[in-house]
PDB file of C-alpha atoms in Angstrom:
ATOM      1  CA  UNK A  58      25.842   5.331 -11.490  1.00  0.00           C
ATOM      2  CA  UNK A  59      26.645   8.673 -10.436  1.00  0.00           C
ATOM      3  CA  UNK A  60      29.169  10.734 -12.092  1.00  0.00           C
ATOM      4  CA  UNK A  61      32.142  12.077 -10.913  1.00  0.00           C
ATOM      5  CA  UNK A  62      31.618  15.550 -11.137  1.00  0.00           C
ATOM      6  CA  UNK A  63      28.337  15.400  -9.573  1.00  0.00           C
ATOM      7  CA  UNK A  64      29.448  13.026  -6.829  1.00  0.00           C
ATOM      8  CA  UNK A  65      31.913  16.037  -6.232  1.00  0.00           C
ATOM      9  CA  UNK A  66      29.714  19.038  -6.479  1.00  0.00           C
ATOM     10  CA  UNK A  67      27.460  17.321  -3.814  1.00  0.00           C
ATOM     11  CA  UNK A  68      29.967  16.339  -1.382  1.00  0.00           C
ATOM     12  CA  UNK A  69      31.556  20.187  -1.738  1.00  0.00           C
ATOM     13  CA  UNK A  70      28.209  21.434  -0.221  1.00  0.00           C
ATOM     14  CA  UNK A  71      28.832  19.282   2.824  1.00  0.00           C
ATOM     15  CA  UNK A  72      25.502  18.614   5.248  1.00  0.00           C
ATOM     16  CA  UNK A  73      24.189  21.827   5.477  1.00  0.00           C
ATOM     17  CA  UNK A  74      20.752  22.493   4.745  1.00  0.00           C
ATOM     18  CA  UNK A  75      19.103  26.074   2.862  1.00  0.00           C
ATOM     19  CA  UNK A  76      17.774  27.400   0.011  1.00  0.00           C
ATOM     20  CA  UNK A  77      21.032  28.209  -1.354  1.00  0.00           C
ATOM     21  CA  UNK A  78      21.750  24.443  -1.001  1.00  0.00           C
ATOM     22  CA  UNK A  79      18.723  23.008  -2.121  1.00  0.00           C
ATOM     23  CA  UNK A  80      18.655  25.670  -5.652  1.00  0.00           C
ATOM     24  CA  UNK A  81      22.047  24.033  -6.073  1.00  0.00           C
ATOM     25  CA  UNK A  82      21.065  20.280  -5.911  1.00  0.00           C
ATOM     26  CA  UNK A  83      17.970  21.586  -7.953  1.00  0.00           C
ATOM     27  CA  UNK A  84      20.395  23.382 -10.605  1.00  0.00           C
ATOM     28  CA  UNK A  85      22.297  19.916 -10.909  1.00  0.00           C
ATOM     29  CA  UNK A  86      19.047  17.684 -12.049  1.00  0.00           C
ATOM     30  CA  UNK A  87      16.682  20.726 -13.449  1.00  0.00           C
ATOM     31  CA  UNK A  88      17.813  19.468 -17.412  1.00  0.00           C
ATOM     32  CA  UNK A  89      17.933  15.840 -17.097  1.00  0.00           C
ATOM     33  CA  UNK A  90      14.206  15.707 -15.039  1.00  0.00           C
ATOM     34  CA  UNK A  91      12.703  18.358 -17.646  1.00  0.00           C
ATOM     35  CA  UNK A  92      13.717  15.929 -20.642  1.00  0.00           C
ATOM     36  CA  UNK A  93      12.372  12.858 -18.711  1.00  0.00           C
ATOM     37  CA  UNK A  94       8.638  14.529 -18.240  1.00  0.00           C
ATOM     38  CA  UNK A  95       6.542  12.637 -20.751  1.00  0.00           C
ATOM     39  CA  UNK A  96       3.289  11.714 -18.627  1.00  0.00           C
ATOM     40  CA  UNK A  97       0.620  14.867 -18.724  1.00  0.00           C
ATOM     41  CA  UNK A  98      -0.905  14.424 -15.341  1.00  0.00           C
ATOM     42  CA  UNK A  99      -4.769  14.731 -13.906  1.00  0.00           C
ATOM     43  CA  UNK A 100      -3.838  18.010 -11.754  1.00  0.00           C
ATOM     44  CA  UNK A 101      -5.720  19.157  -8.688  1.00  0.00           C
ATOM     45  CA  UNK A 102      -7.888  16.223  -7.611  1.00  0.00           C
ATOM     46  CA  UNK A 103      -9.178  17.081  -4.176  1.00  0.00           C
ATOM     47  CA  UNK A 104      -9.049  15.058  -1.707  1.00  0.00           C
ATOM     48  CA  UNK A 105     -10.097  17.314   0.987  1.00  0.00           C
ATOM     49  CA  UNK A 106     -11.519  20.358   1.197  1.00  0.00           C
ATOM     50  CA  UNK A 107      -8.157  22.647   2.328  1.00  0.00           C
ATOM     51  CA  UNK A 108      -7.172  24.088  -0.709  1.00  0.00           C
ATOM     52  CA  UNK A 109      -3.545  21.997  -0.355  1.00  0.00           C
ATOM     53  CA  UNK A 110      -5.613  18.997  -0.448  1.00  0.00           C
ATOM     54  CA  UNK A 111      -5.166  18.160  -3.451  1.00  0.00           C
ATOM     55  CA  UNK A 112      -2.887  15.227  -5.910  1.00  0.00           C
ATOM     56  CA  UNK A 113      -1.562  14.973  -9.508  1.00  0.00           C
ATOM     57  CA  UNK A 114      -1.961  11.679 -10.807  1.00  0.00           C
ATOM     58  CA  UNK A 115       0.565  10.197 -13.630  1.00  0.00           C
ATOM     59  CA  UNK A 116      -0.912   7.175 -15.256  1.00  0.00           C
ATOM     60  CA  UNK A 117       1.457   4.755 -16.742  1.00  0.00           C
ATOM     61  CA  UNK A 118       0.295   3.012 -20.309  1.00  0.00           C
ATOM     62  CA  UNK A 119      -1.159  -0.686 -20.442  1.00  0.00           C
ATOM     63  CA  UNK A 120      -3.918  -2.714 -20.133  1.00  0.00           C
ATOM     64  CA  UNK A 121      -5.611  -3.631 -16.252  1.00  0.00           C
ATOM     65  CA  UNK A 122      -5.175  -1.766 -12.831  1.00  0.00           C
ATOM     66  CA  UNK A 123      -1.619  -0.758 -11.967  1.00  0.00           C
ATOM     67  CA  UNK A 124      -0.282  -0.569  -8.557  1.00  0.00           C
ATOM     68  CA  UNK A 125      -0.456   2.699  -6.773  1.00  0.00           C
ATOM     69  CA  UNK A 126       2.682   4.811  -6.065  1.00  0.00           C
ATOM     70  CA  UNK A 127       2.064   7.367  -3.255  1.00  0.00           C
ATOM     71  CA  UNK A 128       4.590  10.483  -3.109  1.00  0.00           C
ATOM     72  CA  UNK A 129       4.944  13.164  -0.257  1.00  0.00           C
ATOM     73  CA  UNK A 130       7.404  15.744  -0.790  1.00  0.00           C
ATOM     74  CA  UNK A 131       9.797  17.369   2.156  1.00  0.00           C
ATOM     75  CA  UNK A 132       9.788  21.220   2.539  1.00  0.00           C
ATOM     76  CA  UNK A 133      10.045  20.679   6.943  1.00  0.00           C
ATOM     77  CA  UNK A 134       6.826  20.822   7.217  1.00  0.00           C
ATOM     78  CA  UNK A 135       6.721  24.596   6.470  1.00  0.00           C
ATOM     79  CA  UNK A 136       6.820  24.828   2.521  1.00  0.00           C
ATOM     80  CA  UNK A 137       6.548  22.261  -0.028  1.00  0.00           C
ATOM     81  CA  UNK A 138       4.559  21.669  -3.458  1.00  0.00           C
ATOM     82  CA  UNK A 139       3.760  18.624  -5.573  1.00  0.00           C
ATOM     83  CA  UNK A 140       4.599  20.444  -8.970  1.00  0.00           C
ATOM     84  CA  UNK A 141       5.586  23.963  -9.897  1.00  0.00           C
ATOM     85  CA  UNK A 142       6.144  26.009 -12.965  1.00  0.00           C
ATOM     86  CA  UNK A 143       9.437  26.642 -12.909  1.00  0.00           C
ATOM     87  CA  UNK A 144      10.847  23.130 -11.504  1.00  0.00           C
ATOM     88  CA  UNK A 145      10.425  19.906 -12.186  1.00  0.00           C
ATOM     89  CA  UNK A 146      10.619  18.619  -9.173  1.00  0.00           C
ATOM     90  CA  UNK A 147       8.462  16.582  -7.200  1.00  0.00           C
ATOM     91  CA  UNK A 148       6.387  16.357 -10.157  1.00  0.00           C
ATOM     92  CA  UNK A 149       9.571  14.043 -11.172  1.00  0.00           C
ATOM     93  CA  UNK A 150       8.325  11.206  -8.985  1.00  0.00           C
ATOM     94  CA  UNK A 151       4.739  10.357 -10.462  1.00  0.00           C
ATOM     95  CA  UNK A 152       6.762  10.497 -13.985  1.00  0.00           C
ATOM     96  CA  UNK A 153       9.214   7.913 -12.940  1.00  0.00           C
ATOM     97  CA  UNK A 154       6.510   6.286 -11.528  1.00  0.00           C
ATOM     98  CA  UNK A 155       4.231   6.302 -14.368  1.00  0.00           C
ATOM     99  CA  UNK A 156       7.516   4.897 -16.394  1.00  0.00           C
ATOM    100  CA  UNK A 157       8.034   2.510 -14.050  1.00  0.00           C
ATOM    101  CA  UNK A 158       4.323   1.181 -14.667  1.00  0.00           C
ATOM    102  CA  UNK A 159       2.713   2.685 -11.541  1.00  0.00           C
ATOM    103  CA  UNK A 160      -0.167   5.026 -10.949  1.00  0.00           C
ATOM    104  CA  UNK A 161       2.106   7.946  -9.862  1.00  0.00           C
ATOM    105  CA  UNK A 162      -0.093  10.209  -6.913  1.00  0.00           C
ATOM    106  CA  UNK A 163       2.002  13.405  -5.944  1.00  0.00           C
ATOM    107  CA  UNK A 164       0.294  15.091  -3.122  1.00  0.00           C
ATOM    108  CA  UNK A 165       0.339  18.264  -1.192  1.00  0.00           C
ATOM    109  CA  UNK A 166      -0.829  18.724   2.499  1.00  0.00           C
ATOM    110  CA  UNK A 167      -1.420  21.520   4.755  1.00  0.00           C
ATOM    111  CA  UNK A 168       1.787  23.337   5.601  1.00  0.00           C
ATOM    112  CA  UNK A 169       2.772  24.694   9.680  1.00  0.00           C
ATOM    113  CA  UNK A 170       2.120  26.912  11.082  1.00  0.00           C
ATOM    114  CA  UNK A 171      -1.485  27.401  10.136  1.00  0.00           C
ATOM    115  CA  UNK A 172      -1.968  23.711  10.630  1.00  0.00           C
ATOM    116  CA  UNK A 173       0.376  21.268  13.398  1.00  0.00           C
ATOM    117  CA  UNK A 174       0.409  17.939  14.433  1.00  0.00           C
ATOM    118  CA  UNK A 175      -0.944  15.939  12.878  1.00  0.00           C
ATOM    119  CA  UNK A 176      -2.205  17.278   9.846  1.00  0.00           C
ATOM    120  CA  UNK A 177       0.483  15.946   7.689  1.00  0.00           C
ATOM    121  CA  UNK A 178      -0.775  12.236   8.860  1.00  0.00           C
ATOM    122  CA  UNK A 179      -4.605  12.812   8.623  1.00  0.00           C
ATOM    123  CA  UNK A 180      -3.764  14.237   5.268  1.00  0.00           C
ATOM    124  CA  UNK A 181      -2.171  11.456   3.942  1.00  0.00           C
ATOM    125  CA  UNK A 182      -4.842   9.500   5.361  1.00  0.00           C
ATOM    126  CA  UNK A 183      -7.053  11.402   3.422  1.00  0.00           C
ATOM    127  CA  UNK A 184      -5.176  10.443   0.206  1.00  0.00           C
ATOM    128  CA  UNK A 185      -5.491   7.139   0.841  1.00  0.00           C
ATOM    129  CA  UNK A 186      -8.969   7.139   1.336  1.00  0.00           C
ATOM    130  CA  UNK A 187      -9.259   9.070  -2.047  1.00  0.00           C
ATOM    131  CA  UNK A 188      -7.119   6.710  -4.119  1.00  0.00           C
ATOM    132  CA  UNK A 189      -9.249   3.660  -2.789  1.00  0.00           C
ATOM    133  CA  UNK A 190     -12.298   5.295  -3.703  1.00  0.00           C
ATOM    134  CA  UNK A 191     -10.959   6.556  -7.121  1.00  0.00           C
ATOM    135  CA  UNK A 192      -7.690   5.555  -7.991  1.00  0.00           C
ATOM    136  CA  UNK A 193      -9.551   2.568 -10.501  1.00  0.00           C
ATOM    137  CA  UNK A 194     -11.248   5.695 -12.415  1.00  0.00           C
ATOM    138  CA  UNK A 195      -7.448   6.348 -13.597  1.00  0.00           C
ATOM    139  CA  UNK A 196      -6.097   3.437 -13.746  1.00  0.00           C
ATOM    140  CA  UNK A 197      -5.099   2.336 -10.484  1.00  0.00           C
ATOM    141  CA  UNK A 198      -5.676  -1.051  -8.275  1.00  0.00           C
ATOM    142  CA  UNK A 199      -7.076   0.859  -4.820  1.00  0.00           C
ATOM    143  CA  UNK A 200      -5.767  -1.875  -3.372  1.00  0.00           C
ATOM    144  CA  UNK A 201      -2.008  -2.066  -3.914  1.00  0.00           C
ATOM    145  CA  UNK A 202      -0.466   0.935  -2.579  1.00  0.00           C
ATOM    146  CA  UNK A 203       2.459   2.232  -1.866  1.00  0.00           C
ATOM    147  CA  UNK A 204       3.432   5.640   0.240  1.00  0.00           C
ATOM    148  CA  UNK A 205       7.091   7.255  -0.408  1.00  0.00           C
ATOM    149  CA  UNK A 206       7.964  10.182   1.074  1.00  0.00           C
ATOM    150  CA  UNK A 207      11.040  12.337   1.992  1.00  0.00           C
ATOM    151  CA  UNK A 208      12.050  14.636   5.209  1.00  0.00           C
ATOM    152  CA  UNK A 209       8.777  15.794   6.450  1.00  0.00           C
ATOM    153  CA  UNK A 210       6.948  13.884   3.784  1.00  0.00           C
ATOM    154  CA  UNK A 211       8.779  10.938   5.493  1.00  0.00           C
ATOM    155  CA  UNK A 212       7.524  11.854   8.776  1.00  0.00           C
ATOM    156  CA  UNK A 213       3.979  12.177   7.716  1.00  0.00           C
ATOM    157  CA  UNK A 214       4.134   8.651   6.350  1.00  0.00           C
ATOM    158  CA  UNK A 215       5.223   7.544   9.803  1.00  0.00           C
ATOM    159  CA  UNK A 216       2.540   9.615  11.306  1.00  0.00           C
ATOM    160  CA  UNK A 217      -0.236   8.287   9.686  1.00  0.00           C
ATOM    161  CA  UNK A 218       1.036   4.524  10.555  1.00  0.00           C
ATOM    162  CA  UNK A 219       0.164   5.997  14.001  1.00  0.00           C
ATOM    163  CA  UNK A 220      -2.944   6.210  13.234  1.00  0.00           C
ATOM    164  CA  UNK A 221      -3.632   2.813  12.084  1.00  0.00           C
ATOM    165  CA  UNK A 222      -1.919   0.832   9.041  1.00  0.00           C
ATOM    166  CA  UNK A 223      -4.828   0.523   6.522  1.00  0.00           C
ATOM    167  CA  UNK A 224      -4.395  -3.028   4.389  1.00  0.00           C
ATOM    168  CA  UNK A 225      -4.511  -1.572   0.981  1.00  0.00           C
ATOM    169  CA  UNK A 226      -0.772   0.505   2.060  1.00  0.00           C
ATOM    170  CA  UNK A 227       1.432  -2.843   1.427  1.00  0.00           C
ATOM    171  CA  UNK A 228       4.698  -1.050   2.130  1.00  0.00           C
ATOM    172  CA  UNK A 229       6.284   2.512   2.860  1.00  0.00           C
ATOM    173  CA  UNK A 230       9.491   4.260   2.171  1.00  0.00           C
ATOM    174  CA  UNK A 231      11.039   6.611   4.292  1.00  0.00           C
ATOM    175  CA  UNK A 232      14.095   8.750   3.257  1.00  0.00           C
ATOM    176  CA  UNK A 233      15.711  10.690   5.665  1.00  0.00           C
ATOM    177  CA  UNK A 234      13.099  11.312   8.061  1.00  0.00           C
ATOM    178  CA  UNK A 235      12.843  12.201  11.792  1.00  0.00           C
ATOM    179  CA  UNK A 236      11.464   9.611  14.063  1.00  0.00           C
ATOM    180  CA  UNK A 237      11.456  10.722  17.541  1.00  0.00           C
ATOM    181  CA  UNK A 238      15.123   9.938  18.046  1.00  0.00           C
ATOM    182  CA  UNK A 239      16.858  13.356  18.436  1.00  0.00           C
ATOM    183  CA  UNK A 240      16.003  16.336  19.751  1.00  0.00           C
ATOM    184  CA  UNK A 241      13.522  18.664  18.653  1.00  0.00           C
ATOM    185  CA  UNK A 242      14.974  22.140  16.516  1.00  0.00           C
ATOM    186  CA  UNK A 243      13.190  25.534  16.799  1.00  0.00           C
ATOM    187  CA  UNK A 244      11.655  25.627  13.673  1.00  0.00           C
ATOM    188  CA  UNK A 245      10.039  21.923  13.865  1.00  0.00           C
ATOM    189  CA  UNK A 246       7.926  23.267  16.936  1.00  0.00           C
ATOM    190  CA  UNK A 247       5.791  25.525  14.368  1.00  0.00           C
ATOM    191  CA  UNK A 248       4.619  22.159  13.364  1.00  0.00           C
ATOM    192  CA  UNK A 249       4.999  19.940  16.582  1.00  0.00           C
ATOM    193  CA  UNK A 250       3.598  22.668  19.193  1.00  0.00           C
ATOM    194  CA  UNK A 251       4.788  22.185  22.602  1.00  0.00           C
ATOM    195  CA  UNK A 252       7.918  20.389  22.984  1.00  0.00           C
ATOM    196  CA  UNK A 253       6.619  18.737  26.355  1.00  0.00           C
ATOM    197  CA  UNK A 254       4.431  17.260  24.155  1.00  0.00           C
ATOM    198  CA  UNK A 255       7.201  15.967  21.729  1.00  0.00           C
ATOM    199  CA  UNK A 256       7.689  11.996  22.956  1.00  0.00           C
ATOM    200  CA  UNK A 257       3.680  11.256  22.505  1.00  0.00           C
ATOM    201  CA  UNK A 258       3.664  12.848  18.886  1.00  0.00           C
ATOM    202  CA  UNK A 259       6.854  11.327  16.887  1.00  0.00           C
ATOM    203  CA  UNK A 260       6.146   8.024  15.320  1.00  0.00           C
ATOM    204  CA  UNK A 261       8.998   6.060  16.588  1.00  0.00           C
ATOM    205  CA  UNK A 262       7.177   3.302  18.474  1.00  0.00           C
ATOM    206  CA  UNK A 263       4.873   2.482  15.463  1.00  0.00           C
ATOM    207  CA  UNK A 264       7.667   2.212  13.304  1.00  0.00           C
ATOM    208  CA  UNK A 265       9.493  -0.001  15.584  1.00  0.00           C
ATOM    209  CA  UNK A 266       6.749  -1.937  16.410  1.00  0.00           C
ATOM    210  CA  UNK A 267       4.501  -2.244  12.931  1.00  0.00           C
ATOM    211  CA  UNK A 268       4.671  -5.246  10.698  1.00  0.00           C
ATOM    212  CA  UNK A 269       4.102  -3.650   7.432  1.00  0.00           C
ATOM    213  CA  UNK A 270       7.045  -3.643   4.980  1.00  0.00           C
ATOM    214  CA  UNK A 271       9.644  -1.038   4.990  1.00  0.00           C
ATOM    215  CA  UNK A 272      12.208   0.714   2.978  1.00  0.00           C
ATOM    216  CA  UNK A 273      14.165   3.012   4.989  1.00  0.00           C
ATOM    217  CA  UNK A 274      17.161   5.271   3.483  1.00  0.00           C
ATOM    218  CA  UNK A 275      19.141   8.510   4.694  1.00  0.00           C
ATOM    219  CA  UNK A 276      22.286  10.062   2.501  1.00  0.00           C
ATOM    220  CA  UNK A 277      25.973  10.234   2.803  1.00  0.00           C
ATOM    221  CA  UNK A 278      26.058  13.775   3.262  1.00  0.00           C
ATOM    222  CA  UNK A 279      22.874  14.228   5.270  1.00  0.00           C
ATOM    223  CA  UNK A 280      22.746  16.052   8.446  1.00  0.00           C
ATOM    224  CA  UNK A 281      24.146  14.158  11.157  1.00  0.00           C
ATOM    225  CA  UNK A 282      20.714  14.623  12.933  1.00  0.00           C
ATOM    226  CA  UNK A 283      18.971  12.660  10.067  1.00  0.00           C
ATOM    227  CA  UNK A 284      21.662   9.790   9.869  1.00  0.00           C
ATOM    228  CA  UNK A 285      21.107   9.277  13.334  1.00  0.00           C
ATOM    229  CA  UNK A 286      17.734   9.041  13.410  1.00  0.00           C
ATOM    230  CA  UNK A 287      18.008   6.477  10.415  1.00  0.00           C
ATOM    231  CA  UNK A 288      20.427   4.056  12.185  1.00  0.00           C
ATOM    232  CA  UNK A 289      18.449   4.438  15.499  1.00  0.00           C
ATOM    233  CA  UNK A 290      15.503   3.532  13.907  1.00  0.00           C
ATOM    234  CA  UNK A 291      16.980   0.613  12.302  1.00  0.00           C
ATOM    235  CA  UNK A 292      19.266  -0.836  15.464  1.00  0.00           C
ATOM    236  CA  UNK A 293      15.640  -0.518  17.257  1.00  0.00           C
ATOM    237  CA  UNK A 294      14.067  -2.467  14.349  1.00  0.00           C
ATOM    238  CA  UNK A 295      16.486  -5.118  14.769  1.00  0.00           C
ATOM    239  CA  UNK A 296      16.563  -5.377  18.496  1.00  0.00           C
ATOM    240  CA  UNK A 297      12.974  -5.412  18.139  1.00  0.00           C
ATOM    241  CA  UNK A 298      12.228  -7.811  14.937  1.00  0.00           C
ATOM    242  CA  UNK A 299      15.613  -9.681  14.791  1.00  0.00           C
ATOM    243  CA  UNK A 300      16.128  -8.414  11.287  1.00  0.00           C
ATOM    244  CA  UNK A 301      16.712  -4.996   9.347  1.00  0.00           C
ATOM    245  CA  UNK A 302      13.908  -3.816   7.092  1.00  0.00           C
ATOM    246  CA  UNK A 303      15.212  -2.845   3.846  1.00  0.00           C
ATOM    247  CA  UNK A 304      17.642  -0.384   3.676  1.00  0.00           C
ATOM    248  CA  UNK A 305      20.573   1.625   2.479  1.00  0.00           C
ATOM    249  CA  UNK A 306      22.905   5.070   2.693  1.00  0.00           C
ATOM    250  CA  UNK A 307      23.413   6.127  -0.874  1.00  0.00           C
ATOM    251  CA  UNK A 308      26.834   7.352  -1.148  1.00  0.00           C
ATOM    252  CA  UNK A 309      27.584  10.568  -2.986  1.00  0.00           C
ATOM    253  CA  UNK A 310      24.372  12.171  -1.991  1.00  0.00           C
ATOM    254  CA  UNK A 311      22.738  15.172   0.537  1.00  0.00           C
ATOM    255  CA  UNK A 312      19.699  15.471   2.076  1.00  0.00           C
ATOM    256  CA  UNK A 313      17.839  17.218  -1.275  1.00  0.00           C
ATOM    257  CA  UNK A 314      19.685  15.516  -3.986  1.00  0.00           C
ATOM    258  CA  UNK A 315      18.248  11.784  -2.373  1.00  0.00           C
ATOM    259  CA  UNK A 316      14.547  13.091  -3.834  1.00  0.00           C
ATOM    260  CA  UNK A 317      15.605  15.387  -6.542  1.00  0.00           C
ATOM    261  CA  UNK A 318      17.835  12.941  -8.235  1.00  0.00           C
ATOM    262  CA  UNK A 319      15.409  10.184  -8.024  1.00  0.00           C
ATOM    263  CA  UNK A 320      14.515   8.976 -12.096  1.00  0.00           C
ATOM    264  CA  UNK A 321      17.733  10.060 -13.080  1.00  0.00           C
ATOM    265  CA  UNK A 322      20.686   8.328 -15.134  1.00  0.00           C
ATOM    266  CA  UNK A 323      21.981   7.494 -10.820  1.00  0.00           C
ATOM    267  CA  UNK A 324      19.613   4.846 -10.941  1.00  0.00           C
ATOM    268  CA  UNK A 325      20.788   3.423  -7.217  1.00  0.00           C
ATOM    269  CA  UNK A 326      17.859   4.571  -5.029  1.00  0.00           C
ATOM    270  CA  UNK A 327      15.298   4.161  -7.998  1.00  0.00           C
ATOM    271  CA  UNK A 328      16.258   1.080  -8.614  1.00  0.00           C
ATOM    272  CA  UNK A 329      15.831  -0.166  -4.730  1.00  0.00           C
ATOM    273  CA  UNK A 330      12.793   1.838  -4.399  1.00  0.00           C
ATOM    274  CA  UNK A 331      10.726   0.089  -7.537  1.00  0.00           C
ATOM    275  CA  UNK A 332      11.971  -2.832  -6.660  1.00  0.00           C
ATOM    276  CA  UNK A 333      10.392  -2.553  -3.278  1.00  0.00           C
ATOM    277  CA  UNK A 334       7.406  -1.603  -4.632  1.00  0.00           C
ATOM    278  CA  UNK A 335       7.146  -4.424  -6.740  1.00  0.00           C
ATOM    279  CA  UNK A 336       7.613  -6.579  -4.492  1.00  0.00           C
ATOM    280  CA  UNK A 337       4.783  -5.810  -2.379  1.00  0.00           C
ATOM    281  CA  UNK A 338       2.725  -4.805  -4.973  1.00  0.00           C
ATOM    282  CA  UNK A 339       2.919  -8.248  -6.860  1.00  0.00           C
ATOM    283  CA  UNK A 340      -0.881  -9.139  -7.453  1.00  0.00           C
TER     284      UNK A 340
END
């Protein structure tokens, strides 16, 4: 569970987003993610050709092929990295992984403006098409995967289900994404382009409409934009499948601290995330 004084250092921040905010969420998990990195990873596999198209992979120990778990950071779709020198983060999510007993895949993409919609889709795409091709070379089954994502990571998920579900993806998970629910910001048009062409390019139909399994969460203290673009997405889910996906709101928690807390002694989200995966991973 979460402790007290974090629960309360998080909800003092309120739901603004920043960099001051986000160093602060960072400042809170920086020790405890450090001492939990035990996997050395494959680094810079490319996928692509773009010089962000590339992964870190974090194999878990044990005999046979393990399921595949896929993870694309946030950074609104302007900045963003899969591991960094002087933070742990991101990079945290193919080590719980790997401890978990998955083939952890961190991956970067191409970043707006230099390239729009929909880059972040066709590059996780391209990831996939990687992992199936390679994934086994490292330890992976190329055909039980799993994407994860968060905030723009999150909406490049969704945007390559546009695209066409492929059958070795057996489930996503979505935290605090945007859908096509609320209105676009300023700074989202660097990635989206024109906003006349905003209905035709969010992903909120084929998330409504697709079959494949989902795990959709947003944060207490998240922007209201992103809460409502959670619950909108799962009222139209219901209306539309007469059930909810799975889902939750983790309490004591902002828009950054839902990723960067994520393998930490708060085992909530973790917990419902692997357990997901698991699931629909089972061979």
């Amino acid at each position: 569970m979460q402790d007290e004084r974090t629960r309360a250092a998080i909800g003092a921040m309120g739901t603004k987003l920043g960099p001051g905010v986000l160093a602060e969420v960072q400042a809170l998990y920086a020790d405890e993610q450090r001492a939990l990195a035990a996997v050395e990873p494959a680094a810079d596999l490319p996928y692509g050709a773009h010089s962000l198209q590339r992964l870190d992979l974090y194999p878990a120990r044990g005999e046979g092929l393990r399921p595949i778990l896929v993870w694309v950071h946030g950074g609104g779709f302007l900045r963003g990295e899969k591991s960094a020198p002087d933070h742990p983060f991101n990079a945290h999510v193919g080590q719980l992984a790997a401890r978990a007993g998955f083939l952890g895949a961190v991956i970067d993409y191409r970043l707006a403006p230099a390239s729009g919609w929909p880059s972040g889709g066709e590059d996780v795409a391209g990831a996939v098409e990687w992992l199936k091709v390679h994934a086994a070379e490292h330890g992976g089954d190329p055909q039980r995967i799993v994407l994860a994502g968060t905030s723009a990571g999150s909406v490049h998920i969704a945007t390559w289900l546009m695209q066409g579900a492929d059958p070795a993806v057996r489930g996503a998970v979505l935290l605090s994404g945007l859908y096509g629910l609320t209105p676009l910001e300023e700074r989202d048009t660097l990635y989206y382009g024109d906003p006349a062409l905003y209905s035709e390019r969010m992903p909120l139909d084929a998330l409504v409409a697709t079959t494949l399994p989902l795990f959709v969460a947003c944060a207490e203290f998240d922007p209201p934009r992103f809460q409502a673009e959670t619950l909108g997405l799962l009222q139209q889910r219901l209306a539309r499948h007469g059930g909810l996906p799975r889902a939750t709101i983790v309490t004591g928690h902002n828009h950054y601290s839902l990723a960067c807390h994520l393998g930490s002694a708060d085992t909530r989200l973790t917990d419902e995330i692997i357990a997901f995966a698991r699931a629909h991973t089972a061979a």
